[in-house]
GROMACS .gro file of C-alpha atoms in nm:
model
  502
    1MET     CA    1   6.703  -2.559   7.055
    2ILE     CA    2   6.869  -2.868   6.897
    3GLY     CA    3   6.529  -2.997   6.823
    4ARG     CA    4   6.437  -2.680   6.659
    5SER     CA    5   6.747  -2.692   6.440
    6PHE     CA    6   6.675  -3.030   6.345
    7PHE     CA    7   6.303  -2.926   6.239
    8LEU     CA    8   6.453  -2.654   6.028
    9LEU     CA    9   6.720  -2.890   5.869
   10SER     CA   10   6.474  -3.142   5.781
   11LEU     CA   11   6.250  -2.887   5.630
   12LEU     CA   12   6.526  -2.740   5.424
   13GLN     CA   13   6.596  -3.098   5.308
   14ALA     CA   14   6.248  -3.160   5.220
   15VAL     CA   15   6.234  -2.844   4.997
   16VAL     CA   16   6.557  -2.899   4.833
   17SER     CA   17   6.419  -3.254   4.763
   18GLY     CA   18   6.122  -3.123   4.626
   19GLN     CA   19   5.870  -3.307   4.869
   20TRP     CA   20   5.715  -2.973   4.962
   21SER     CA   21   5.551  -2.794   4.656
   22ALA     CA   22   5.245  -2.654   4.501
   23ASP     CA   23   5.122  -2.579   4.173
   24THR     CA   24   4.941  -2.221   4.180
   25PRO     CA   25   4.913  -1.928   3.944
   26PRO     CA   26   5.107  -1.617   3.984
   27ASP     CA   27   4.775  -1.408   3.961
   28VAL     CA   28   4.407  -1.460   3.893
   29THR     CA   29   4.155  -1.209   3.774
   30VAL     CA   30   3.798  -1.191   3.861
   31GLN     CA   31   3.496  -0.953   3.786
   32ASN     CA   32   3.355  -0.771   4.076
   33GLY     CA   33   3.059  -0.949   4.224
   34LEU     CA   34   3.135  -1.303   4.089
   35CYS     CA   35   3.306  -1.597   4.243
   36ALA     CA   36   3.694  -1.642   4.267
   37ARG     CA   37   3.875  -1.971   4.251
   38ILE     CA   38   4.244  -1.992   4.281
   39PRO     CA   39   4.353  -2.316   4.160
   40CYS     CA   40   4.586  -2.512   4.370
   41ARG     CA   41   4.755  -2.857   4.399
   42TYR     CA   42   4.987  -2.920   4.681
   43ARG     CA   43   5.268  -3.179   4.749
   44TYR     CA   44   5.429  -3.318   5.093
   45PRO     CA   45   5.626  -3.598   5.190
   46SER     CA   46   5.494  -3.946   5.151
   47ASN     CA   47   5.527  -4.016   5.514
   48LEU     CA   48   5.239  -3.772   5.605
   49ASN     CA   49   5.002  -3.923   5.401
   50ASN     CA   50   4.799  -4.087   5.665
   51LYS     CA   51   4.841  -3.793   5.886
   52PRO     CA   52   4.541  -3.554   5.983
   53ARG     CA   53   4.598  -3.210   5.822
   54THR     CA   54   4.465  -2.857   5.829
   55GLY     CA   55   4.444  -2.630   5.512
   56ILE     CA   56   4.476  -2.254   5.567
   57TRP     CA   57   4.477  -1.974   5.314
   58TYR     CA   58   4.591  -1.616   5.394
   59ASN     CA   59   4.524  -1.290   5.241
   60SER     CA   60   4.859  -1.165   5.288
   61GLU     CA   61   5.223  -1.211   5.224
   62LYS     CA   62   5.283  -1.379   5.546
   63ASN     CA   63   5.079  -1.589   5.779
   64LYS     CA   64   4.916  -1.320   5.998
   65GLU     CA   65   4.646  -1.428   6.220
   66ASP     CA   66   4.410  -1.133   6.108
   67SER     CA   67   4.439  -1.243   5.739
   68VAL     CA   68   4.304  -1.591   5.736
   69ALA     CA   69   4.077  -1.622   5.429
   70PHE     CA   70   3.977  -1.983   5.497
   71HIS     CA   71   4.051  -2.222   5.771
   72SER     CA   72   3.943  -2.588   5.717
   73VAL     CA   73   3.907  -2.686   6.050
   74ASP     CA   74   3.806  -2.386   6.263
   75PRO     CA   75   3.614  -2.122   6.039
   76SER     CA   76   3.561  -1.893   6.338
   77LEU     CA   77   3.942  -1.830   6.275
   78GLU     CA   78   3.851  -1.660   5.950
   79SER     CA   79   3.880  -1.282   5.907
   80THR     CA   80   3.531  -1.142   5.923
   81LYS     CA   81   3.514  -1.009   5.567
   82PHE     CA   82   3.572  -1.393   5.457
   83GLN     CA   83   3.337  -1.562   5.689
   84TYR     CA   84   3.078  -1.772   5.499
   85ARG     CA   85   3.218  -1.685   5.147
   86THR     CA   86   3.523  -1.900   5.121
   87ARG     CA   87   3.556  -2.286   5.075
   88LEU     CA   88   3.767  -2.550   4.897
   89SER     CA   89   3.660  -2.666   4.586
   90GLY     CA   90   3.842  -2.992   4.610
   91VAL     CA   91   3.950  -3.233   4.880
   92LEU     CA   92   4.247  -3.172   5.102
   93ARG     CA   93   4.353  -3.556   5.098
   94ASP     CA   94   4.324  -3.563   4.709
   95ASN     CA   95   4.591  -3.303   4.725
   96ASP     CA   96   4.348  -3.013   4.598
   97CYS     CA   97   4.376  -2.715   4.781
   98SER     CA   98   4.199  -2.485   4.526
   99LEU     CA   99   4.031  -2.184   4.691
  100VAL     CA  100   3.681  -2.036   4.607
  101ILE     CA  101   3.550  -1.696   4.715
  102ASP     CA  102   3.216  -1.600   4.672
  103ASN     CA  103   3.053  -1.230   4.584
  104ILE     CA  104   3.410  -1.068   4.523
  105THR     CA  105   3.457  -0.718   4.601
  106GLN     CA  106   3.738  -0.480   4.544
  107GLN     CA  107   3.864  -0.525   4.899
  108ASP     CA  108   3.920  -0.890   4.848
  109ALA     CA  109   4.195  -0.797   4.618
  110GLY     CA  110   4.564  -0.882   4.693
  111PRO     CA  111   4.807  -1.169   4.772
  112TYR     CA  112   4.713  -1.526   4.876
  113PHE     CA  113   4.899  -1.825   4.966
  114PHE     CA  114   4.836  -2.178   5.094
  115ARG     CA  115   4.932  -2.315   5.436
  116VAL     CA  116   4.901  -2.684   5.536
  117GLU     CA  117   4.943  -2.824   5.903
  118PHE     CA  118   4.985  -3.205   5.961
  119GLY     CA  119   4.969  -3.359   6.289
  120GLY     CA  120   5.285  -3.405   6.474
  121GLY     CA  121   5.410  -3.061   6.415
  122ASN     CA  122   5.479  -3.079   6.011
  123ARG     CA  123   5.350  -2.757   5.837
  124PHE     CA  124   5.439  -2.559   5.560
  125ASN     CA  125   5.377  -2.233   5.343
  126TYR     CA  126   5.346  -2.254   4.988
  127HIS     CA  127   5.513  -1.971   4.783
  128PRO     CA  128   5.517  -1.772   4.577
  129VAL     CA  129   5.195  -1.610   4.641
  130THR     CA  130   4.905  -1.572   4.406
  131ARG     CA  131   4.794  -1.213   4.357
  132LEU     CA  132   4.412  -1.171   4.300
  133ARG     CA  133   4.289  -0.887   4.065
  134VAL     CA  134   3.922  -0.732   4.083
  135THR     CA  135   3.792  -0.576   3.766
  136ASP     CA  136   3.466  -0.447   3.700
  137PHE     CA  137   3.168  -0.660   3.605
  138THR     CA  138   3.162  -0.709   3.239
  139ASP     CA  139   3.035  -1.043   3.151
  140ASN     CA  140   2.690  -1.083   2.982
  141PRO     CA  141   2.480  -1.364   2.903
  142THR     CA  142   2.451  -1.471   2.546
  143ILE     CA  143   2.110  -1.508   2.349
  144PHE     CA  144   2.104  -1.728   2.078
  145PRO     CA  145   1.826  -1.601   1.820
  146ALA     CA  146   1.589  -1.817   1.655
  147GLU     CA  147   1.382  -1.777   1.333
  148MET     CA  148   1.035  -1.627   1.453
  149VAL     CA  149   0.727  -1.638   1.255
  150ALA     CA  150   0.436  -1.464   1.361
  151GLY     CA  151   0.180  -1.683   1.535
  152GLN     CA  152   0.434  -1.972   1.549
  153PRO     CA  153   0.575  -2.111   1.871
  154VAL     CA  154   0.944  -2.087   1.917
  155ASN     CA  155   1.211  -2.133   2.180
  156VAL     CA  156   1.490  -1.859   2.249
  157THR     CA  157   1.810  -1.979   2.443
  158CYS     CA  158   2.012  -1.754   2.683
  159ILE     CA  159   2.333  -1.885   2.825
  160PHE     CA  160   2.598  -1.751   3.081
  161ASN     CA  161   2.948  -1.910   3.146
  162THR     CA  162   3.170  -1.898   3.439
  163THR     CA  163   3.466  -2.078   3.584
  164CYS     CA  164   3.377  -2.053   3.937
  165ASP     CA  165   3.115  -2.297   4.097
  166GLY     CA  166   3.059  -2.046   4.386
  167THR     CA  167   2.706  -1.851   4.428
  168ALA     CA  168   2.509  -1.955   4.135
  169PRO     CA  169   2.384  -1.690   3.876
  170THR     CA  170   1.993  -1.631   3.831
  171LEU     CA  171   1.901  -1.593   3.482
  172THR     CA  172   1.560  -1.412   3.386
  173TRP     CA  173   1.392  -1.300   3.092
  174VAL     CA  174   1.220  -0.954   3.036
  175THR     CA  175   0.958  -0.992   2.751
  176PRO     CA  176   0.777  -0.715   2.537
  177ASP     CA  177   0.470  -0.754   2.706
  178TYR     CA  178   0.274  -0.942   2.971
  179GLU     CA  179   0.167  -1.239   2.772
  180PRO     CA  180   0.206  -1.610   2.896
  181THR     CA  181   0.578  -1.735   2.864
  182SER     CA  182   0.736  -2.025   3.020
  183ALA     CA  183   1.108  -2.070   3.071
  184SER     CA  184   1.338  -2.382   3.153
  185HIS     CA  185   1.681  -2.378   3.352
  186SER     CA  186   1.972  -2.609   3.351
  187VAL     CA  187   2.325  -2.605   3.438
  188THR     CA  188   2.618  -2.815   3.277
  189GLN     CA  189   2.977  -2.847   3.302
  190ARG     CA  190   3.249  -2.865   3.029
  191GLY     CA  191   3.611  -2.873   3.200
  192ASP     CA  192   3.621  -2.580   3.444
  193THR     CA  193   3.346  -2.404   3.272
  194LEU     CA  194   3.004  -2.390   3.417
  195ILE     CA  195   2.733  -2.326   3.156
  196TYR     CA  196   2.399  -2.185   3.298
  197THR     CA  197   2.114  -2.231   3.049
  198SER     CA  198   1.753  -2.067   3.024
  199VAL     CA  199   1.520  -2.151   2.728
  200LEU     CA  200   1.220  -1.931   2.693
  201SER     CA  201   0.926  -2.074   2.514
  202LEU     CA  202   0.703  -1.803   2.345
  203THR     CA  203   0.459  -1.743   2.041
  204PRO     CA  204   0.575  -1.410   1.876
  205ALA     CA  205   0.314  -1.178   1.722
  206LEU     CA  206   0.357  -0.900   1.443
  207LYS     CA  207   0.342  -0.639   1.733
  208HIS     CA  208   0.665  -0.795   1.870
  209HIS     CA  209   0.864  -0.702   1.542
  210GLY     CA  210   1.122  -0.445   1.662
  211GLU     CA  211   1.058  -0.484   2.013
  212ASN     CA  212   1.324  -0.582   2.254
  213LEU     CA  213   1.381  -0.940   2.453
  214THR     CA  214   1.613  -0.903   2.736
  215CYS     CA  215   1.777  -1.203   2.901
  216ARG     CA  216   1.946  -1.077   3.256
  217VAL     CA  217   2.189  -1.256   3.471
  218THR     CA  218   2.200  -1.162   3.842
  219TYR     CA  219   2.435  -1.223   4.128
  220PRO     CA  220   2.392  -1.081   4.499
  221THR     CA  221   2.555  -0.774   4.433
  222VAL     CA  222   2.605  -0.718   4.050
  223SER     CA  223   2.386  -0.816   3.729
  224SER     CA  224   2.432  -0.780   3.348
  225GLU     CA  225   2.199  -0.822   3.039
  226GLN     CA  226   2.190  -0.883   2.683
  227ILE     CA  227   1.919  -0.719   2.467
  228LEU     CA  228   1.778  -0.894   2.148
  229THR     CA  229   1.566  -0.687   1.899
  230LEU     CA  230   1.310  -0.943   1.757
  231THR     CA  231   1.269  -0.966   1.402
  232VAL     CA  232   0.960  -1.132   1.351
  233GLN     CA  233   0.864  -1.253   1.001
  234TYR     CA  234   0.533  -1.235   0.887
  235ALA     CA  235   0.332  -1.216   0.535
  236PRO     CA  236   0.259  -0.894   0.380
  237GLN     CA  237  -0.017  -0.665   0.525
  238ASN     CA  238  -0.147  -0.316   0.549
  239LEU     CA  239  -0.076  -0.276   0.186
  240SER     CA  240  -0.153   0.076   0.091
  241ILE     CA  241  -0.165   0.273  -0.233
  242THR     CA  242  -0.081   0.648  -0.227
  243SER     CA  243  -0.018   0.929  -0.486
  244PRO     CA  244   0.077   1.283  -0.485
  245ASP     CA  245  -0.261   1.331  -0.671
  246ASN     CA  246  -0.427   1.185  -0.367
  247VAL     CA  247  -0.621   0.843  -0.345
  248ASN     CA  248  -0.979   0.855  -0.271
  249ASN     CA  249  -1.162   0.513  -0.204
  250SER     CA  250  -0.901   0.344  -0.438
  251TRP     CA  251  -0.949   0.590  -0.705
  252VAL     CA  252  -0.682   0.816  -0.849
  253SER     CA  253  -0.790   1.089  -1.081
  254VAL     CA  254  -0.544   1.301  -1.314
  255LYS     CA  255  -0.597   1.540  -1.602
  256GLU     CA  256  -0.517   1.391  -1.943
  257GLY     CA  257  -0.182   1.510  -2.048
  258ASN     CA  258  -0.051   1.562  -1.721
  259SER     CA  259   0.217   1.312  -1.550
  260ALA     CA  260   0.118   1.065  -1.256
  261ALA     CA  261   0.294   0.855  -0.990
  262ILE     CA  262   0.134   0.584  -0.797
  263LEU     CA  263   0.314   0.425  -0.488
  264CYS     CA  264   0.241   0.080  -0.343
  265SER     CA  265   0.378   0.021   0.015
  266VAL     CA  266   0.324  -0.294   0.237
  267GLN     CA  267   0.451  -0.409   0.554
  268SER     CA  268   0.634  -0.749   0.574
  269PHE     CA  269   0.937  -0.920   0.692
  270PRO     CA  270   1.133  -1.035   0.508
  271ALA     CA  271   1.037  -0.742   0.239
  272SER     CA  272   0.816  -0.862  -0.038
  273ASN     CA  273   0.856  -0.883  -0.394
  274LEU     CA  274   0.625  -0.622  -0.533
  275MET     CA  275   0.466  -0.582  -0.881
  276TRP     CA  276   0.219  -0.361  -1.067
  277ARG     CA  277  -0.031  -0.518  -1.307
  278HIS     CA  278  -0.270  -0.406  -1.551
  279LEU     CA  279  -0.528  -0.615  -1.756
  280GLY     CA  280  -0.331  -0.931  -1.684
  281VAL     CA  281   0.004  -0.790  -1.798
  282THR     CA  282   0.285  -0.724  -1.548
  283LEU     CA  283   0.408  -0.371  -1.585
  284ASN     CA  284   0.725  -0.332  -1.340
  285THR     CA  285   0.848  -0.549  -1.042
  286THR     CA  286   1.097  -0.521  -0.752
  287ARG     CA  287   1.258  -0.772  -0.531
  288SER     CA  288   1.292  -0.750  -0.163
  289SER     CA  289   1.149  -0.405  -0.119
  290ASN     CA  290   0.847  -0.295   0.047
  291GLU     CA  291   0.761   0.003  -0.199
  292LEU     CA  292   0.700   0.011  -0.575
  293TRP     CA  293   0.642   0.325  -0.786
  294MET     CA  294   0.431   0.329  -1.112
  295GLU     CA  295   0.479   0.630  -1.320
  296PHE     CA  296   0.324   0.780  -1.622
  297PRO     CA  297   0.517   1.073  -1.777
  298GLN     CA  298   0.213   1.163  -2.016
  299LEU     CA  299  -0.146   1.045  -1.935
  300THR     CA  300  -0.384   0.976  -2.210
  301GLN     CA  301  -0.729   0.830  -2.212
  302GLN     CA  302  -0.597   0.463  -2.273
  303ASP     CA  303  -0.409   0.480  -1.958
  304ALA     CA  304  -0.734   0.486  -1.758
  305GLY     CA  305  -0.850   0.154  -1.592
  306VAL     CA  306  -0.795  -0.044  -1.298
  307TYR     CA  307  -0.432  -0.143  -1.179
  308GLN     CA  308  -0.332  -0.402  -0.916
  309CYS     CA  309  -0.042  -0.423  -0.693
  310VAL     CA  310   0.059  -0.748  -0.568
  311ALA     CA  311   0.306  -0.826  -0.273
  312GLU     CA  312   0.438  -1.168  -0.204
  313ASN     CA  313   0.704  -1.317   0.046
  314GLU     CA  314   0.771  -1.662   0.167
  315HIS     CA  315   0.484  -1.643   0.431
  316GLY     CA  316   0.192  -1.506   0.208
  317THR     CA  317   0.053  -1.264  -0.052
  318ALA     CA  318  -0.154  -0.925  -0.022
  319GLU     CA  319  -0.286  -0.745  -0.317
  320ARG     CA  320  -0.500  -0.407  -0.399
  321ASP     CA  321  -0.659  -0.249  -0.685
  322VAL     CA  322  -0.672   0.111  -0.772
  323THR     CA  323  -0.877   0.303  -1.073
  324LEU     CA  324  -0.697   0.543  -1.251
  325THR     CA  325  -0.921   0.778  -1.398
  326VAL     CA  326  -0.809   1.028  -1.672
  327GLU     CA  327  -0.996   1.352  -1.663
  328TYR     CA  328  -1.087   1.532  -2.014
  329ALA     CA  329  -1.321   1.792  -2.179
  330PRO     CA  330  -1.637   1.665  -2.363
  331GLN     CA  331  -1.572   1.514  -2.683
  332ASN     CA  332  -1.734   1.266  -2.932
  333LEU     CA  333  -2.069   1.446  -2.857
  334SER     CA  334  -2.344   1.231  -3.053
  335ILE     CA  335  -2.718   1.274  -3.139
  336THR     CA  336  -2.911   0.968  -3.175
  337SER     CA  337  -3.266   0.855  -3.189
  338PRO     CA  338  -3.513   0.535  -3.250
  339ASP     CA  339  -3.640   0.720  -3.551
  340ASN     CA  340  -3.259   0.754  -3.689
  341VAL     CA  341  -3.069   1.041  -3.743
  342ASN     CA  342  -2.937   1.121  -4.081
  343ASN     CA  343  -2.693   1.406  -4.145
  344SER     CA  344  -2.827   1.577  -3.834
  345TRP     CA  345  -3.188   1.567  -3.938
  346VAL     CA  346  -3.451   1.361  -3.761
  347SER     CA  347  -3.794   1.339  -3.939
  348VAL     CA  348  -4.124   1.193  -3.749
  349LYS     CA  349  -4.466   1.194  -3.861
  350GLU     CA  350  -4.713   1.414  -3.697
  351GLY     CA  351  -4.889   1.321  -3.391
  352ASN     CA  352  -4.640   1.047  -3.337
  353SER     CA  353  -4.411   1.062  -3.020
  354ALA     CA  354  -4.049   1.113  -3.060
  355ALA     CA  355  -3.734   1.081  -2.819
  356ILE     CA  356  -3.375   1.240  -2.909
  357LEU     CA  357  -3.052   1.115  -2.721
  358CYS     CA  358  -2.767   1.340  -2.652
  359SER     CA  359  -2.480   1.143  -2.542
  360VAL     CA  360  -2.095   1.247  -2.477
  361GLN     CA  361  -1.763   1.123  -2.346
  362SER     CA  362  -1.592   1.319  -2.058
  363PHE     CA  363  -1.433   1.275  -1.699
  364PRO     CA  364  -1.576   1.388  -1.491
  365ALA     CA  365  -1.946   1.359  -1.641
  366SER     CA  366  -2.073   1.671  -1.812
  367ASN     CA  367  -2.374   1.882  -1.724
  368LEU     CA  368  -2.587   1.864  -2.048
  369MET     CA  369  -2.879   2.081  -2.185
  370TRP     CA  370  -3.116   2.090  -2.496
  371ARG     CA  371  -3.187   2.423  -2.637
  372HIS     CA  372  -3.424   2.546  -2.906
  373LEU     CA  373  -3.465   2.886  -3.031
  374GLY     CA  374  -3.255   3.023  -2.754
  375VAL     CA  375  -3.449   2.857  -2.468
  376THR     CA  376  -3.334   2.580  -2.238
  377LEU     CA  377  -3.565   2.275  -2.251
  378ASN     CA  378  -3.401   2.052  -2.011
  379THR     CA  379  -3.079   1.962  -1.851
  380THR     CA  380  -2.909   1.706  -1.640
  381ARG     CA  381  -2.581   1.749  -1.396
  382SER     CA  382  -2.286   1.505  -1.393
  383SER     CA  383  -2.431   1.270  -1.682
  384ASN     CA  384  -2.301   1.215  -2.016
  385GLU     CA  385  -2.658   1.132  -2.154
  386LEU     CA  386  -2.983   1.352  -2.198
  387TRP     CA  387  -3.292   1.263  -2.364
  388MET     CA  388  -3.538   1.494  -2.509
  389GLU     CA  389  -3.880   1.378  -2.533
  390PHE     CA  390  -4.211   1.471  -2.736
  391PRO     CA  391  -4.518   1.286  -2.638
  392GLN     CA  392  -4.708   1.414  -2.956
  393LEU     CA  393  -4.538   1.594  -3.228
  394THR     CA  394  -4.711   1.903  -3.402
  395GLN     CA  395  -4.579   2.137  -3.678
  396GLN     CA  396  -4.501   2.367  -3.414
  397ASP     CA  397  -4.224   2.141  -3.267
  398ALA     CA  398  -4.030   2.126  -3.577
  399GLY     CA  399  -3.682   2.336  -3.586
  400VAL     CA  400  -3.324   2.341  -3.497
  401TYR     CA  401  -3.219   2.198  -3.151
  402GLN     CA  402  -2.888   2.222  -2.982
  403CYS     CA  403  -2.747   1.992  -2.717
  404VAL     CA  404  -2.459   2.164  -2.501
  405ALA     CA  405  -2.195   1.941  -2.299
  406GLU     CA  406  -1.980   2.114  -2.033
  407ASN     CA  407  -1.753   2.007  -1.758
  408GLU     CA  408  -1.457   2.169  -1.584
  409HIS     CA  409  -1.224   2.101  -1.861
  410GLY     CA  410  -1.425   2.211  -2.164
  411THR     CA  411  -1.727   2.249  -2.378
  412ALA     CA  412  -1.883   2.040  -2.683
  413GLU     CA  413  -2.229   2.135  -2.886
  414ARG     CA  414  -2.408   1.979  -3.165
  415ASP     CA  415  -2.737   2.076  -3.343
  416VAL     CA  416  -3.008   1.847  -3.501
  417THR     CA  417  -3.293   1.946  -3.718
  418LEU     CA  418  -3.639   1.788  -3.643
  419THR     CA  419  -3.886   1.791  -3.921
  420VAL     CA  420  -4.266   1.692  -3.858
  421GLU     CA  421  -4.410   1.509  -4.167
  422LEU     CA  422  -4.775   1.553  -4.226
  423SER     CA  423  -5.026   1.246  -4.193
  424GLY     CA  424  -5.149   1.052  -4.510
  425TRP     CA  425  -5.530   1.166  -4.464
  426ASP     CA  426  -5.412   1.536  -4.429
  427ARG     CA  427  -5.206   1.515  -4.743
  428THR     CA  428  -5.468   1.348  -4.960
  429GLY     CA  429  -5.753   1.579  -4.812
  430LYS     CA  430  -5.529   1.879  -4.931
  431CYS     CA  431  -5.443   1.729  -5.268
  432VAL     CA  432  -5.809   1.714  -5.347
  433VAL     CA  433  -5.885   2.040  -5.228
  434ALA     CA  434  -5.630   2.163  -5.419
  435VAL     CA  435  -5.726   1.992  -5.744
  436ILE     CA  436  -6.081   2.112  -5.689
  437VAL     CA  437  -5.985   2.487  -5.630
  438LEU     CA  438  -5.765   2.444  -5.957
  439ALA     CA  439  -6.055   2.311  -6.152
  440ILE     CA  440  -6.294   2.592  -6.016
  441ILE     CA  441  -6.024   2.834  -6.101
  442LEU     CA  442  -5.981   2.685  -6.469
  443GLY     CA  443  -6.359   2.681  -6.506
  444VAL     CA  444  -6.407   3.043  -6.406
  445VAL     CA  445  -6.100   3.140  -6.652
  446THR     CA  446  -6.282   2.902  -6.922
  447VAL     CA  447  -6.622   3.076  -6.886
  448SER     CA  448  -6.480   3.426  -6.871
  449VAL     CA  449  -6.285   3.370  -7.192
  450ILE     CA  450  -6.618   3.245  -7.365
  451ILE     CA  451  -6.803   3.512  -7.221
  452ILE     CA  452  -6.537   3.764  -7.359
  453ALA     CA  453  -6.549   3.608  -7.687
  454ILE     CA  454  -6.937   3.622  -7.728
  455PHE     CA  455  -6.930   3.971  -7.634
  456TRP     CA  456  -6.681   4.064  -7.896
  457ALA     CA  457  -6.821   3.857  -8.162
  458ALA     CA  458  -7.163   4.021  -8.099
  459ARG     CA  459  -7.038   4.365  -8.115
  460CYS     CA  460  -6.849   4.284  -8.446
  461ARG     CA  461  -7.181   4.182  -8.595
  462SER     CA  462  -7.355   4.474  -8.494
  463LYS     CA  463  -7.113   4.692  -8.651
  464GLY     CA  464  -7.134   4.492  -8.986
  465GLU     CA  465  -7.506   4.501  -9.017
  466SER     CA  466  -7.494   4.894  -8.971
  467SER     CA  467  -7.264   4.940  -9.253
  468VAL     CA  468  -7.474   4.718  -9.495
  469MET     CA  469  -7.788   4.887  -9.433
  470GLN     CA  470  -7.620   5.235  -9.505
  471ARG     CA  471  -7.490   5.087  -9.843
  472LYS     CA  472  -7.848   4.958  -9.922
  473GLU     CA  473  -8.007   5.304  -9.855
  474GLN     CA  474  -7.730   5.462 -10.058
  475LYS     CA  475  -7.787   5.241 -10.368
  476ALA     CA  476  -8.186   5.278 -10.337
  477GLU     CA  477  -8.120   5.658 -10.392
  478ASP     CA  478  -7.893   5.592 -10.681
  479GLY     CA  479  -8.087   5.317 -10.863
  480PRO     CA  480  -8.340   5.026 -10.872
  481VAL     CA  481  -8.189   4.671 -10.852
  482GLU     CA  482  -8.176   4.447 -11.144
  483SER     CA  483  -8.270   4.142 -10.960
  484PRO     CA  484  -8.324   4.004 -10.640
  485TYR     CA  485  -8.079   3.754 -10.660
  486GLN     CA  486  -7.819   3.991 -10.791
  487GLU     CA  487  -7.927   4.239 -10.506
  488LEU     CA  488  -7.871   3.957 -10.252
  489HIS     CA  489  -7.558   3.850 -10.408
  490LEU     CA  490  -7.428   4.202 -10.417
  491GLY     CA  491  -7.564   4.252 -10.059
  492ASP     CA  492  -7.390   3.954  -9.934
  493ARG     CA  493  -7.068   4.017 -10.087
  494ASP     CA  494  -7.086   4.368  -9.968
  495LEU     CA  495  -7.187   4.248  -9.633
  496TYR     CA  496  -6.894   4.010  -9.596
  497SER     CA  497  -6.638   4.240  -9.778
  498GLU     CA  498  -6.729   4.496  -9.501
  499VAL     CA  499  -6.669   4.275  -9.197
  500LYS     CA  500  -6.329   4.364  -9.032
  501PRO     CA  501  -6.140   4.251  -8.725
  502CYS     CA  502  -6.286   4.415  -8.409
   0.00000   0.00000   0.00000
């Protein structure tokens, strides 16, 4: 009884003198499934430095045999739920009594205190207790993203930090596909923090853009992960040109006078700078956008042509052409010929060949026809040219010919007059014939005039002679003639004096 009282008195003195003390936190919080570490530094009287000692941790307010969480000498004394799960992180002789508990569960929560027992009967319970609090597992690994370019190898790093050196976590990767990858693992310590690192080596492809890369940390009873959505940079590709008016084999066709809009879009990361070009001139541009519209408020024929969309980012360039066609009715219909057309007239020598071309401007191409005297001679479909040919011209080929052009938007027509010239031989021969005929006619007329003149002259003379004879007979009855000369003279006078116009 006296010995016991002396022991208690010595113990009280040691406490009062500060020789028995420990540095432990009032509480420690740990996540379910991880390991817990209760930091502990203890002190004792210096005269016990060389004494053997036993370190014991209790999961209770007092030292009860069924609540032993750790026993440094005889682990069989440990409570069943703690066996093989507890240890000291330091060395008792170095005054380090820190306790580590692996694979924490909710049942491990509660008070903990340290007790030391020295050989020779010196022992001490270090109070106050440390309360262990267990929360849900929420710690996640951290992925440090790296710039990814399609086709170029890259390393992606995942780390997980813990302050407990108990059961080590496992870091694993979940990649988008089954393509070959490799990962290296390491553990470093910075103060009380253990840093678990995994480095994944992979070669990203365009198909990985937007997919998920997962780093997962696993303990025996819990796990967590972080998901990284991959942003794979790549040059512009799959450039497409579309329009509300439809694009058919890189062609856009719109009626003249209507509005039109054409969209250029591309896939790229980062977004491309886009531009529309026409005849070497930049029409409009946009920066850091994968879409660009080109608009025409009112189309004219001058808007028709080839337009080029160009997409560019830091990794490359893509481009594509589209042909804009403006549909319109036939116009500027013209008629030409190797024999020349003068004021809608074509003149060709008889017997020669001839060819006349009808051409027109229109889109879509017109249906053309040649007509003559209401009869269609020849036609062509979807062509803006049509020839009319004559292998050997005759007078019957002469006349007015009409060319008609028609498409879905309208009609145009024009006339040409074909004249057939006579050959040189025919013209000379006909002139000779005409002269001969004329000469014959003139000869006939002249002869007729002479005959008529002779007839009238003869008739008139006959009448004169009859009159003279009648006078002579009358004078004979009246008396003789004085002389022949006188008679003749008288007779001649009478004769001519009696001649009158017939």
